[in-house]
Every structure is written in C-alpha cells, then in structure tokens.
PDB file of C-alpha atoms in Angstrom:
ATOM      1  CA  MET A   1     103.544  80.654  46.805  1.00 40.00           C
ATOM      2  CA  LYS A   2     101.805  79.366  43.690  1.00 39.00           C
ATOM      3  CA  ASN A   3     102.947  79.027  40.105  1.00 41.00           C
ATOM      4  CA  TYR A   4     106.627  79.873  40.637  1.00 41.00           C
ATOM      5  CA  GLN A   5     107.632  78.717  37.205  1.00 40.00           C
ATOM      6  CA  LYS A   6     104.823  80.607  35.484  1.00 35.00           C
ATOM      7  CA  PHE A   7     105.510  83.757  37.486  1.00 39.00           C
ATOM      8  CA  GLY A   8     109.313  83.479  37.548  1.00 43.00           C
ATOM      9  CA  LEU A   9     110.032  84.444  33.934  1.00 37.00           C
ATOM     10  CA  GLY A  10     108.146  87.716  34.137  1.00 41.00           C
ATOM     11  CA  LEU A  11     109.671  88.585  37.489  1.00 40.00           C
ATOM     12  CA  ILE A  12     113.210  87.931  36.423  1.00 39.00           C
ATOM     13  CA  CYS A  13     112.902  89.906  33.170  1.00 38.00           C
ATOM     14  CA  LEU A  14     111.371  92.774  35.151  1.00 39.00           C
ATOM     15  CA  ALA A  15     113.890  92.547  37.959  1.00 40.00           C
ATOM     16  CA  VAL A  16     116.838  92.772  35.583  1.00 37.00           C
ATOM     17  CA  LEU A  17     115.616  96.186  34.416  1.00 37.00           C
ATOM     18  CA  ILE A  18     114.544  97.835  37.629  1.00 37.00           C
ATOM     19  CA  THR A  19     115.916  96.174  40.723  1.00 40.00           C
ATOM     20  CA  THR A  20     118.863  96.738  42.901  1.00 39.00           C
ATOM     21  CA  ALA A  21     120.601  93.712  41.662  1.00 40.00           C
ATOM     22  CA  THR A  22     124.181  93.882  40.619  1.00 39.00           C
ATOM     23  CA  ILE A  23     123.764  93.096  36.973  1.00 37.00           C
ATOM     24  CA  ALA A  24     127.310  93.521  35.676  1.00 38.00           C
ATOM     25  CA  ALA A  25     128.895  90.481  37.299  1.00 39.00           C
ATOM     26  CA  ALA A  26     129.701  88.915  33.954  1.00 38.00           C
ATOM     27  CA  ASP A  27     131.419  92.007  32.621  1.00 38.00           C
ATOM     28  CA  PHE A  28     133.354  92.428  35.880  1.00 35.00           C
ATOM     29  CA  LEU A  29     134.643  88.912  35.539  1.00 36.00           C
ATOM     30  CA  GLY A  30     135.466  89.521  31.876  1.00 39.00           C
ATOM     31  CA  SER A  31     136.704  92.741  30.343  1.00 37.00           C
ATOM     32  CA  HIS A  32     136.962  94.635  33.641  1.00 39.00           C
ATOM     33  CA  GLN A  33     139.452  92.155  35.026  1.00 38.00           C
ATOM     34  CA  ASP A  34     141.735  92.818  32.058  1.00 38.00           C
ATOM     35  CA  GLN A  35     141.298  96.557  32.498  1.00 35.00           C
ATOM     36  CA  ARG A  36     142.256  96.201  36.165  1.00 39.00           C
ATOM     37  CA  SER A  37     145.160  93.861  35.545  1.00 32.00           C
ATOM     38  CA  GLN A  38     147.689  96.404  36.755  1.00 32.00           C
ATOM     39  CA  MET A  39     145.973  96.470  40.140  1.00 32.00           C
ATOM     40  CA  ASN A  40     145.070  92.766  40.178  1.00 33.00           C
ATOM     41  CA  PRO A  41     147.891  90.709  38.606  1.00 29.00           C
ATOM     42  CA  THR A  42     146.094  87.426  39.303  1.00 29.00           C
ATOM     43  CA  SER A  43     142.848  88.390  37.539  1.00 30.00           C
ATOM     44  CA  ASN A  44     141.590  85.865  34.993  1.00 31.00           C
ATOM     45  CA  GLN A  45     139.149  86.702  32.232  1.00 30.00           C
ATOM     46  CA  GLN A  46     135.873  84.801  32.339  1.00 31.00           C
ATOM     47  CA  SER A  47     134.396  82.941  29.406  1.00 31.00           C
ATOM     48  CA  GLU A  48     130.889  84.159  30.188  1.00 32.00           C
ATOM     49  CA  ASN A  49     129.087  86.424  27.723  1.00 30.00           C
ATOM     50  CA  PRO A  50     127.228  89.352  29.309  1.00 30.00           C
ATOM     51  CA  ALA A  51     123.462  89.229  29.194  1.00 30.00           C
ATOM     52  CA  ALA A  52     121.948  91.415  26.503  1.00 26.00           C
ATOM     53  CA  GLY A  53     120.601  94.707  27.758  1.00 26.00           C
ATOM     54  CA  THR A  54     121.974  94.387  31.258  1.00 28.00           C
ATOM     55  CA  THR A  55     125.168  96.421  31.068  1.00 27.00           C
ATOM     56  CA  VAL A  56     126.118  99.710  29.485  1.00 26.00           C
ATOM     57  CA  THR A  57     129.717 100.515  28.627  1.00 25.00           C
ATOM     58  CA  MET A  58     130.597 104.008  27.542  1.00 25.00           C
ATOM     59  CA  ASN A  59     132.903 104.381  24.544  1.00 27.00           C
ATOM     60  CA  SER A  60     134.710 107.409  25.896  1.00 28.00           C
ATOM     61  CA  PRO A  61     135.817 108.581  29.345  1.00 29.00           C
ATOM     62  CA  VAL A  62     132.992 109.980  31.430  1.00 30.00           C
ATOM     63  CA  PRO A  63     133.811 113.299  33.103  1.00 31.00           C
ATOM     64  CA  LEU A  64     132.723 113.190  36.731  1.00 31.00           C
ATOM     65  CA  LYS A  65     131.226 116.218  38.394  1.00 31.00           C
ATOM     66  CA  THR A  66     131.942 116.424  42.114  1.00 31.00           C
ATOM     67  CA  VAL A  67     128.737 117.296  43.923  1.00 34.00           C
ATOM     68  CA  GLN A  68     129.124 119.475  46.999  1.00 33.00           C
ATOM     69  CA  ARG A  69     128.340 117.661  50.246  1.00 35.00           C
ATOM     70  CA  GLY A  70     126.385 119.101  53.110  1.00 37.00           C
ATOM     71  CA  LEU A  71     123.750 120.971  51.128  1.00 39.00           C
ATOM     72  CA  SER A  72     120.315 121.365  52.657  1.00 42.00           C
ATOM     73  CA  PRO A  73     117.702 118.859  51.456  1.00 48.00           C
ATOM     74  CA  ASN A  74     115.627 121.913  50.511  1.00 52.00           C
ATOM     75  CA  SER A  75     118.356 123.395  48.351  1.00 59.00           C
ATOM     76  CA  SER A  76     117.368 124.248  44.782  1.00 74.00           C
ATOM     77  CA  THR A  77     120.651 122.769  43.505  1.00 91.00           C
ATOM     78  CA  PRO A  78     120.210 119.049  42.801  1.00 94.00           C
ATOM     79  CA  PHE A  79     122.714 116.862  44.614  1.00 95.00           C
ATOM     80  CA  ILE A  80     123.654 113.275  45.378  1.00 96.00           C
ATOM     81  CA  THR A  81     125.946 112.577  48.324  1.00 96.00           C
ATOM     82  CA  ILE A  82     127.625 109.303  49.259  1.00 97.00           C
ATOM     83  CA  ASP A  83     128.100 108.139  52.845  1.00 97.00           C
ATOM     84  CA  PRO A  84     131.729 107.439  53.859  1.00 95.00           C
ATOM     85  CA  ILE A  85     132.864 103.918  53.012  1.00 95.00           C
ATOM     86  CA  SER A  86     135.938 102.152  54.352  1.00 95.00           C
ATOM     87  CA  ASP A  87     138.083  99.522  52.651  1.00 96.00           C
ATOM     88  CA  LYS A  88     136.495  96.074  52.528  1.00 95.00           C
ATOM     89  CA  THR A  89     137.655  92.466  52.752  1.00 94.00           C
ATOM     90  CA  THR A  90     136.481  89.588  50.586  1.00 89.00           C
ATOM     91  CA  GLY A  91     133.350  88.182  52.210  1.00 86.00           C
ATOM     92  CA  ASP A  92     132.087  91.568  53.461  1.00 91.00           C
ATOM     93  CA  LEU A  93     128.834  93.014  52.204  1.00 92.00           C
ATOM     94  CA  ILE A  94     129.555  96.277  50.419  1.00 95.00           C
ATOM     95  CA  ILE A  95     126.927  98.926  51.117  1.00 95.00           C
ATOM     96  CA  ILE A  96     127.071 102.105  49.031  1.00 96.00           C
ATOM     97  CA  SER A  97     124.452 104.552  50.274  1.00 95.00           C
ATOM     98  CA  GLY A  98     123.729 108.243  50.532  1.00 96.00           C
ATOM     99  CA  THR A  99     121.230 111.075  50.234  1.00 95.00           C
ATOM    100  CA  THR A 100     119.736 113.249  47.531  1.00 95.00           C
ATOM    101  CA  ASN A 101     117.296 116.125  47.207  1.00 93.00           C
ATOM    102  CA  LEU A 102     115.973 114.667  43.988  1.00 93.00           C
ATOM    103  CA  PRO A 103     112.301 113.650  44.218  1.00 89.00           C
ATOM    104  CA  ALA A 104     111.345 110.306  45.712  1.00 86.00           C
ATOM    105  CA  GLN A 105     111.269 107.469  43.167  1.00 85.00           C
ATOM    106  CA  THR A 106     113.885 109.182  40.979  1.00 90.00           C
ATOM    107  CA  SER A 107     116.012 106.517  39.286  1.00 91.00           C
ATOM    108  CA  ILE A 108     119.539 106.289  40.712  1.00 94.00           C
ATOM    109  CA  TYR A 109     122.262 104.422  38.817  1.00 96.00           C
ATOM    110  CA  LEU A 110     125.426 102.768  40.145  1.00 96.00           C
ATOM    111  CA  LYS A 111     128.291 102.574  37.644  1.00 95.00           C
ATOM    112  CA  ASP A 112     131.744 101.065  37.979  1.00 93.00           C
ATOM    113  CA  ILE A 113     134.442 103.488  36.781  1.00 93.00           C
ATOM    114  CA  ASN A 114     137.618 102.120  35.231  1.00 85.00           C
ATOM    115  CA  GLU A 115     140.284 104.371  36.714  1.00 79.00           C
ATOM    116  CA  SER A 116     142.697 103.841  33.836  1.00 78.00           C
ATOM    117  CA  ASN A 117     140.435 105.182  31.072  1.00 81.00           C
ATOM    118  CA  GLY A 118     137.323 106.640  32.734  1.00 80.00           C
ATOM    119  CA  GLU A 119     134.914 104.213  31.087  1.00 84.00           C
ATOM    120  CA  SER A 120     131.829 103.378  33.119  1.00 84.00           C
ATOM    121  CA  THR A 121     129.813 100.175  33.292  1.00 88.00           C
ATOM    122  CA  MET A 122     126.312 100.151  34.746  1.00 89.00           C
ATOM    123  CA  THR A 123     126.186  97.821  37.724  1.00 88.00           C
ATOM    124  CA  ALA A 124     122.739  98.346  39.278  1.00 88.00           C
ATOM    125  CA  ASN A 125     119.863 100.773  39.594  1.00 87.00           C
ATOM    126  CA  THR A 126     117.459 101.720  42.355  1.00 87.00           C
ATOM    127  CA  ILE A 127     115.171 104.612  43.316  1.00 86.00           C
ATOM    128  CA  ALA A 128     115.424 107.457  45.811  1.00 90.00           C
ATOM    129  CA  CYS A 129     113.285 106.755  48.882  1.00 87.00           C
ATOM    130  CA  PRO A 130     112.017 109.050  51.651  1.00 83.00           C
ATOM    131  CA  ASN A 131     112.803 108.243  55.270  1.00 73.00           C
ATOM    132  CA  ALA A 132     111.921 109.456  58.742  1.00 69.00           C
ATOM    133  CA  THR A 133     114.512 112.263  58.652  1.00 73.00           C
ATOM    134  CA  GLY A 134     112.829 113.947  55.695  1.00 72.00           C
ATOM    135  CA  VAL A 135     115.797 113.403  53.370  1.00 84.00           C
ATOM    136  CA  ASN A 136     115.504 111.083  50.402  1.00 91.00           C
ATOM    137  CA  ARG A 137     117.967 108.192  50.549  1.00 91.00           C
ATOM    138  CA  TRP A 138     119.229 105.475  48.227  1.00 93.00           C
ATOM    139  CA  THR A 139     121.160 102.252  48.868  1.00 93.00           C
ATOM    140  CA  PHE A 140     123.105  99.724  46.812  1.00 94.00           C
ATOM    141  CA  THR A 141     124.201  96.456  48.417  1.00 93.00           C
ATOM    142  CA  LEU A 142     126.878  94.327  46.744  1.00 92.00           C
ATOM    143  CA  ASP A 143     128.008  90.817  47.614  1.00 91.00           C
ATOM    144  CA  PRO A 144     131.496  90.585  46.075  1.00 88.00           C
ATOM    145  CA  THR A 145     131.978  86.885  46.803  1.00 86.00           C
ATOM    146  CA  THR A 146     131.442  85.536  43.303  1.00 86.00           C
ATOM    147  CA  TRP A 147     132.680  88.348  41.051  1.00 86.00           C
ATOM    148  CA  MET A 148     134.883  91.019  42.685  1.00 91.00           C
ATOM    149  CA  ARG A 149     138.596  90.327  42.912  1.00 91.00           C
ATOM    150  CA  PRO A 150     140.788  92.198  45.409  1.00 93.00           C
ATOM    151  CA  GLY A 151     141.833  95.553  44.023  1.00 92.00           C
ATOM    152  CA  SER A 152     140.944  99.232  43.784  1.00 93.00           C
ATOM    153  CA  TYR A 153     137.370 100.181  42.908  1.00 95.00           C
ATOM    154  CA  ARG A 154     135.674 103.453  42.031  1.00 95.00           C
ATOM    155  CA  TYR A 155     131.926 103.838  41.646  1.00 96.00           C
ATOM    156  CA  MET A 156     129.759 106.679  40.374  1.00 96.00           C
ATOM    157  CA  VAL A 157     126.225 107.209  41.661  1.00 97.00           C
ATOM    158  CA  SER A 158     124.127 109.332  39.322  1.00 97.00           C
ATOM    159  CA  THR A 159     120.879 110.104  37.610  1.00 96.00           C
ATOM    160  CA  PRO A 160     120.465 108.185  34.323  1.00 94.00           C
ATOM    161  CA  SER A 161     121.737 111.203  32.376  1.00 93.00           C
ATOM    162  CA  GLU A 162     124.665 111.657  34.813  1.00 93.00           C
ATOM    163  CA  ASP A 163     123.905 115.384  35.124  1.00 94.00           C
ATOM    164  CA  VAL A 164     123.820 114.905  38.901  1.00 96.00           C
ATOM    165  CA  ASN A 165     126.416 112.518  40.279  1.00 96.00           C
ATOM    166  CA  SER A 166     129.020 111.753  42.902  1.00 96.00           C
ATOM    167  CA  SER A 167     131.728 109.114  43.178  1.00 96.00           C
ATOM    168  CA  VAL A 168     133.422 106.995  45.832  1.00 96.00           C
ATOM    169  CA  HIS A 169     136.626 104.958  46.009  1.00 95.00           C
ATOM    170  CA  PHE A 170     137.542 101.965  48.183  1.00 95.00           C
ATOM    171  CA  ASN A 171     139.921  99.007  48.185  1.00 95.00           C
ATOM    172  CA  LEU A 172     138.872  95.369  48.374  1.00 95.00           C
ATOM    173  CA  LYS A 173     141.366  93.187  50.245  1.00 95.00           C
ATOM    174  CA  GLY A 174     141.628  89.473  50.916  1.00 94.00           C
ATOM    175  CA  THR A 175     141.530  86.412  48.669  1.00 92.00           C
ATOM    176  CA  PHE A 176     139.117  85.798  45.831  1.00 91.00           C
ATOM    177  CA  VAL A 177     136.989  82.721  46.588  1.00 86.00           C
ATOM    178  CA  GLY A 178     134.600  82.879  43.657  1.00 90.00           C
ATOM    179  CA  PRO A 179     134.493  80.581  40.636  1.00 91.00           C
ATOM    180  CA  GLU A 180     136.971  80.961  37.801  1.00 90.00           C
ATOM    181  CA  ASN A 181     134.308  80.275  35.160  1.00 90.00           C
ATOM    182  CA  ILE A 182     130.582  80.916  34.881  1.00 90.00           C
ATOM    183  CA  LEU A 183     128.412  77.986  33.743  1.00 89.00           C
ATOM    184  CA  TYR A 184     124.798  77.788  32.644  1.00 88.00           C
ATOM    185  CA  TYR A 185     122.684  74.827  33.658  1.00 85.00           C
ATOM    186  CA  GLN A 186     121.594  72.667  30.733  1.00 73.00           C
ATOM    187  CA  ASP A 187     118.789  70.226  31.426  1.00 54.00           C
ATOM    188  CA  SER A 188     119.970  67.451  33.770  1.00 47.00           C
ATOM    189  CA  LYS A 189     123.350  66.575  32.274  1.00 50.00           C
ATOM    190  CA  GLU A 190     125.691  65.117  34.869  1.00 45.00           C
ATOM    191  CA  SER A 191     128.416  67.530  33.765  1.00 47.00           C
ATOM    192  CA  THR A 192     126.414  70.332  35.396  1.00 66.00           C
ATOM    193  CA  LEU A 193     126.371  68.642  38.805  1.00 71.00           C
ATOM    194  CA  SER A 194     129.011  68.504  41.501  1.00 67.00           C
ATOM    195  CA  GLY A 195     127.723  65.130  42.613  1.00 64.00           C
ATOM    196  CA  THR A 196     125.077  62.571  41.721  1.00 66.00           C
ATOM    197  CA  GLY A 197     121.321  62.552  41.993  1.00 78.00           C
ATOM    198  CA  ALA A 198     118.686  65.027  40.870  1.00 85.00           C
ATOM    199  CA  PRO A 199     119.794  68.681  40.779  1.00 89.00           C
ATOM    200  CA  TYR A 200     118.437  70.868  43.574  1.00 92.00           C
ATOM    201  CA  ILE A 201     118.612  74.345  45.138  1.00 95.00           C
ATOM    202  CA  THR A 202     117.702  74.908  48.797  1.00 96.00           C
ATOM    203  CA  VAL A 203     117.307  78.168  50.736  1.00 97.00           C
ATOM    204  CA  ASN A 204     118.550  78.388  54.311  1.00 97.00           C
ATOM    205  CA  PRO A 205     115.996  79.476  56.963  1.00 96.00           C
ATOM    206  CA  ILE A 206     115.812  83.273  57.131  1.00 96.00           C
ATOM    207  CA  GLY A 207     113.650  84.089  60.137  1.00 95.00           C
ATOM    208  CA  ASP A 208     111.828  87.342  60.820  1.00 97.00           C
ATOM    209  CA  ARG A 209     113.495  90.569  59.707  1.00 96.00           C
ATOM    210  CA  GLN A 210     112.822  94.278  60.156  1.00 93.00           C
ATOM    211  CA  LYS A 211     112.345  96.999  57.590  1.00 86.00           C
ATOM    212  CA  GLY A 212     115.757  98.446  56.759  1.00 86.00           C
ATOM    213  CA  ASP A 213     117.686  95.235  57.462  1.00 93.00           C
ATOM    214  CA  ILE A 214     120.460  94.370  55.008  1.00 93.00           C
ATOM    215  CA  PHE A 215     121.595  90.756  55.053  1.00 95.00           C
ATOM    216  CA  LEU A 216     122.652  87.750  52.984  1.00 94.00           C
ATOM    217  CA  ILE A 217     120.204  85.138  51.748  1.00 96.00           C
ATOM    218  CA  SER A 218     122.060  81.864  51.240  1.00 96.00           C
ATOM    219  CA  GLY A 219     121.572  78.201  50.578  1.00 97.00           C
ATOM    220  CA  SER A 220     123.033  75.017  49.146  1.00 95.00           C
ATOM    221  CA  THR A 221     122.950  73.112  45.878  1.00 94.00           C
ATOM    222  CA  ASN A 222     124.534  70.171  44.117  1.00 91.00           C
ATOM    223  CA  LEU A 223     124.943  72.205  40.929  1.00 91.00           C
ATOM    224  CA  ALA A 224     128.531  72.627  39.791  1.00 90.00           C
ATOM    225  CA  GLU A 225     130.784  75.445  40.971  1.00 91.00           C
ATOM    226  CA  GLY A 226     130.265  78.549  38.854  1.00 92.00           C
ATOM    227  CA  THR A 227     126.681  77.750  37.828  1.00 92.00           C
ATOM    228  CA  ARG A 228     124.795  81.005  37.295  1.00 92.00           C
ATOM    229  CA  LEU A 229     121.828  81.482  39.626  1.00 94.00           C
ATOM    230  CA  TYR A 230     119.357  84.346  39.894  1.00 93.00           C
ATOM    231  CA  GLY A 231     117.624  85.315  43.134  1.00 94.00           C
ATOM    232  CA  THR A 232     114.534  87.482  43.556  1.00 93.00           C
ATOM    233  CA  VAL A 233     112.667  88.752  46.617  1.00 95.00           C
ATOM    234  CA  TRP A 234     109.227  90.354  46.527  1.00 93.00           C
ATOM    235  CA  PRO A 235     106.260  90.963  48.875  1.00 92.00           C
ATOM    236  CA  VAL A 236     103.421  88.449  49.091  1.00 92.00           C
ATOM    237  CA  TYR A 237     100.923  91.180  48.203  1.00 88.00           C
ATOM    238  CA  TYR A 238     102.234  91.172  44.644  1.00 87.00           C
ATOM    239  CA  GLU A 239     100.141  88.034  44.252  1.00 86.00           C
ATOM    240  CA  ASP A 240      97.416  88.816  46.771  1.00 88.00           C
ATOM    241  CA  THR A 241      96.697  92.541  47.163  1.00 85.00           C
ATOM    242  CA  SER A 242      94.566  91.835  50.232  1.00 87.00           C
ATOM    243  CA  LYS A 243      97.817  91.112  52.113  1.00 88.00           C
ATOM    244  CA  LYS A 244      99.247  94.597  51.615  1.00 83.00           C
ATOM    245  CA  PRO A 245      99.645  96.342  55.013  1.00 82.00           C
ATOM    246  CA  SER A 246      96.770  98.704  55.720  1.00 80.00           C
ATOM    247  CA  ILE A 247      99.079 101.179  57.482  1.00 75.00           C
ATOM    248  CA  ILE A 248     102.381 102.012  55.834  1.00 74.00           C
ATOM    249  CA  SER A 249     104.938 104.366  57.368  1.00 68.00           C
ATOM    250  CA  ASN A 250     105.836 107.616  55.620  1.00 64.00           C
ATOM    251  CA  ASP A 251     109.333 106.373  54.838  1.00 60.00           C
ATOM    252  CA  PHE A 252     108.087 103.497  52.677  1.00 66.00           C
ATOM    253  CA  CYS A 253     109.355 103.876  49.114  1.00 72.00           C
ATOM    254  CA  ASP A 254     106.196 102.920  47.267  1.00 63.00           C
ATOM    255  CA  GLY A 255     107.630 102.541  43.779  1.00 54.00           C
ATOM    256  CA  GLN A 256     105.730 100.877  40.964  1.00 49.00           C
ATOM    257  CA  TYR A 257     107.817  97.729  41.369  1.00 52.00           C
ATOM    258  CA  ASN A 258     109.511  97.026  44.678  1.00 73.00           C
ATOM    259  CA  MET A 259     111.575  93.936  44.154  1.00 81.00           C
ATOM    260  CA  ILE A 260     115.145  92.699  44.558  1.00 85.00           C
ATOM    261  CA  GLY A 261     116.820  90.826  41.728  1.00 87.00           C
ATOM    262  CA  TYR A 262     120.408  89.605  41.956  1.00 89.00           C
ATOM    263  CA  PRO A 263     122.599  87.371  39.779  1.00 89.00           C
ATOM    264  CA  THR A 264     125.007  85.145  41.658  1.00 93.00           C
ATOM    265  CA  ALA A 265     126.998  81.947  41.128  1.00 93.00           C
ATOM    266  CA  VAL A 266     127.554  78.670  42.920  1.00 94.00           C
ATOM    267  CA  VAL A 267     130.664  78.662  45.141  1.00 93.00           C
ATOM    268  CA  LYS A 268     132.603  75.475  45.874  1.00 91.00           C
ATOM    269  CA  GLU A 269     132.190  73.778  49.237  1.00 88.00           C
ATOM    270  CA  THR A 270     133.516  70.469  50.543  1.00 79.00           C
ATOM    271  CA  GLY A 271     131.986  67.263  49.245  1.00 78.00           C
ATOM    272  CA  ASP A 272     129.110  67.285  46.789  1.00 79.00           C
ATOM    273  CA  THR A 273     127.229  70.199  48.375  1.00 89.00           C
ATOM    274  CA  ASN A 274     128.076  73.708  47.174  1.00 93.00           C
ATOM    275  CA  ARG A 275     126.728  77.056  48.347  1.00 94.00           C
ATOM    276  CA  TRP A 276     125.329  80.309  46.979  1.00 96.00           C
ATOM    277  CA  SER A 277     124.315  83.694  48.411  1.00 95.00           C
ATOM    278  CA  PHE A 278     122.981  87.103  47.421  1.00 95.00           C
ATOM    279  CA  PRO A 279     122.254  90.313  49.380  1.00 94.00           C
ATOM    280  CA  ALA A 280     118.808  91.478  50.447  1.00 94.00           C
ATOM    281  CA  ASP A 281     118.047  95.113  51.286  1.00 90.00           C
ATOM    282  CA  MET A 282     114.742  95.647  53.078  1.00 90.00           C
ATOM    283  CA  THR A 283     114.742  99.463  52.895  1.00 82.00           C
ATOM    284  CA  ILE A 284     112.304  99.581  49.969  1.00 81.00           C
ATOM    285  CA  PHE A 285     109.652  97.350  51.548  1.00 86.00           C
ATOM    286  CA  PRO A 286     107.011  98.149  54.202  1.00 84.00           C
ATOM    287  CA  GLU A 287     107.041  96.548  57.609  1.00 86.00           C
ATOM    288  CA  LYS A 288     104.491  93.932  58.642  1.00 88.00           C
ATOM    289  CA  THR A 289     104.429  92.079  55.352  1.00 90.00           C
ATOM    290  CA  GLY A 290     105.384  88.614  54.184  1.00 94.00           C
ATOM    291  CA  MET A 291     108.243  88.206  51.704  1.00 95.00           C
ATOM    292  CA  ILE A 292     108.909  85.538  49.071  1.00 96.00           C
ATOM    293  CA  VAL A 293     112.360  84.315  48.030  1.00 97.00           C
ATOM    294  CA  HIS A 294     112.848  82.592  44.680  1.00 95.00           C
ATOM    295  CA  VAL A 295     116.220  81.275  43.447  1.00 96.00           C
ATOM    296  CA  SER A 296     116.694  79.534  40.109  1.00 94.00           C
ATOM    297  CA  THR A 297     119.179  78.567  37.455  1.00 92.00           C
ATOM    298  CA  ALA A 298     119.267  81.049  34.594  1.00 87.00           C
ATOM    299  CA  ASN A 299     120.001  81.446  30.913  1.00 82.00           C
ATOM    300  CA  GLU A 300     122.502  84.037  29.691  1.00 80.00           C
ATOM    301  CA  ASP A 301     119.594  86.458  29.212  1.00 75.00           C
ATOM    302  CA  PHE A 302     118.512  85.773  32.825  1.00 72.00           C
ATOM    303  CA  THR A 303     115.316  83.954  31.897  1.00 73.00           C
ATOM    304  CA  GLU A 304     114.487  81.158  34.290  1.00 70.00           C
ATOM    305  CA  ARG A 305     115.537  77.532  33.903  1.00 74.00           C
ATOM    306  CA  ASP A 306     114.254  74.307  35.422  1.00 79.00           C
ATOM    307  CA  ILE A 307     115.881  74.138  38.858  1.00 88.00           C
ATOM    308  CA  TYR A 308     114.655  76.448  41.599  1.00 90.00           C
ATOM    309  CA  GLY A 309     114.318  76.845  45.353  1.00 95.00           C
ATOM    310  CA  ASN A 310     111.831  78.900  47.365  1.00 95.00           C
ATOM    311  CA  SER A 311     111.362  80.265  50.849  1.00 97.00           C
ATOM    312  CA  THR A 312     109.425  82.914  52.786  1.00 96.00           C
ATOM    313  CA  PHE A 313     110.008  85.239  55.729  1.00 97.00           C
ATOM    314  CA  ASN A 314     108.243  88.123  57.454  1.00 96.00           C
ATOM    315  CA  LEU A 315     109.120  91.771  57.935  1.00 92.00           C
ATOM    316  CA  THR A 316     108.031  92.707  61.435  1.00 89.00           C
TER     317      THR A 316
END
C-alpha cells in the first residue's frame, strides 16, 4: 500500500458520507445518553462534539410506517423487512439485516429512534445488494463496545426520505466497558499517551476471509483510553484496477464506492498497551480480491491525523 497519508484524507471524508460505518457514536455518548437516562441510570454524557455533517437529528417525532413482511420480491409495493434480532450482551457484534424489493444500490439508512420522543438520529448508511437468492439484501454491523450502554434500543431502517421503512427493537445487556470520555490526538504530547515512547497503532493479523464474512478487526496502541480512531477497509483494486477480479459473482454489490468506514475509540487494557476494534462486513466486496486496512487517529471532522496503522488480507 503506497501513500497512505496522501490517500487517507480523501478516503476518510468519502467513507463518512457513504460507508456502513456507525457515524453517530459521539451523539450516542452525548445527548442520547441523557434521553435514555430513564432506561440507563448510570449513563454519563460525553464531552465530545459530534462531527459536522455526520449525524441528523429530527426536530419532531418521526411517524413510523410498519411495512408488511413476507411480500414477494416481485411485488409492486416497495418494502423493507428486518430479520429477527435477539437481545444482545456487551461485547457482541450487533447485526441488523434484512431484505427489500427496492432496486440494487438504493441507499438504505439506519436511524436510532428515541422511544421517549420519537426523534431519530442517523447512525449509518449502506446500499441494497443483490444475492444468490434473487432478493436484494442490506446489512448494518455495529460494534457497541465503545459507545452503546446497556439499555433498550429501537432502530429504523429506511430510504433517505423514510417513505419506505421498518423498525426493530432489542435490549443490550451486560456492563459498559467503553471510555467515559472521547479524546482527540494532538501531535505527540505525552498527555495523549497511556505510556511512554513514540505513539503507535498496530493491527492484529487477520488471515484469509470469505465474501460475506462479518468479523472484528482489532489491534493495540499506546494512545490514551478514549482516543478517537477511524478505521477504513477497501479493495486493492481501488489503487490498481488491474487487480480487480476478472470474474465477479452475480451477488456482488458493485456500487460506485465499496468501502467500510468506522469510527471507534481506544479501550483500556492492562499496562501501557490499550486496544481498539471495529466491525468489517465483507458482503459488499467480491471474492478473490486483496483488501487493505487503514486505522488512524482522527480530528473531530474525521480527517486523518499523524498516527496510523495498516494491514492487508485476502478474500478467498
């Protein structure tokens, strides 16, 4: 991988707008914790300011339209359905997925619904993708470790205009292990480190994966607990088109930009080495391609900072 720092700024700005990243972590740790205080008595409001342009909060309750399940994919009535989801425990990956008869590459939004007042906050966006069954599917993968406190959650999945939507409810149990405050790395000041020495970010070995795999990418760092990081994953053929697979299966979602972008934060470990993680969903990438992982510190607007780690793996 060449020119990470040169390429990183453009990728991160792009990824914030169009990837499946969970972009509303700051708001969840801020105003949403106050709104959910009746369900989560121990919630503490974060000092972090949300990144500009990354979240949308409605000023009035959003009426939800229940979309009938079980309609034929060929039905003329647009629909979005959500697969059943059980209650989760802190540390679990949360996968919210389903089907739609909307055209492939239609934008699908995930919004957190405050059950006390109906306000919605945009959390992530993705696109509808075809698969081998002939039904278009969509998937959102959340890693609640650094931003979701135990409590009751309701999400709406919709088109951008919300004229087609469906919602799901689940409970998150367990103990919150994330940081109490979000920090932003500033140069090489010792106050931003958990220990001594030069700041670093490393990525744990990933190994070969298959198309459709959903898993955590993780690593270590000596940056302080709560330091905001941003992870991206993209195919090697973004930089070298000659490496794009010559044969791509019919269920490949060939959107204009197929990339994962995810904000996360450093979690405390023992000693001077802390850890980080973010989820990776391989459903939107073709098999038989190399993948690049890039993790960096970030500004509040999610532009890249000086410290970064890189890795690669293959989709077989």
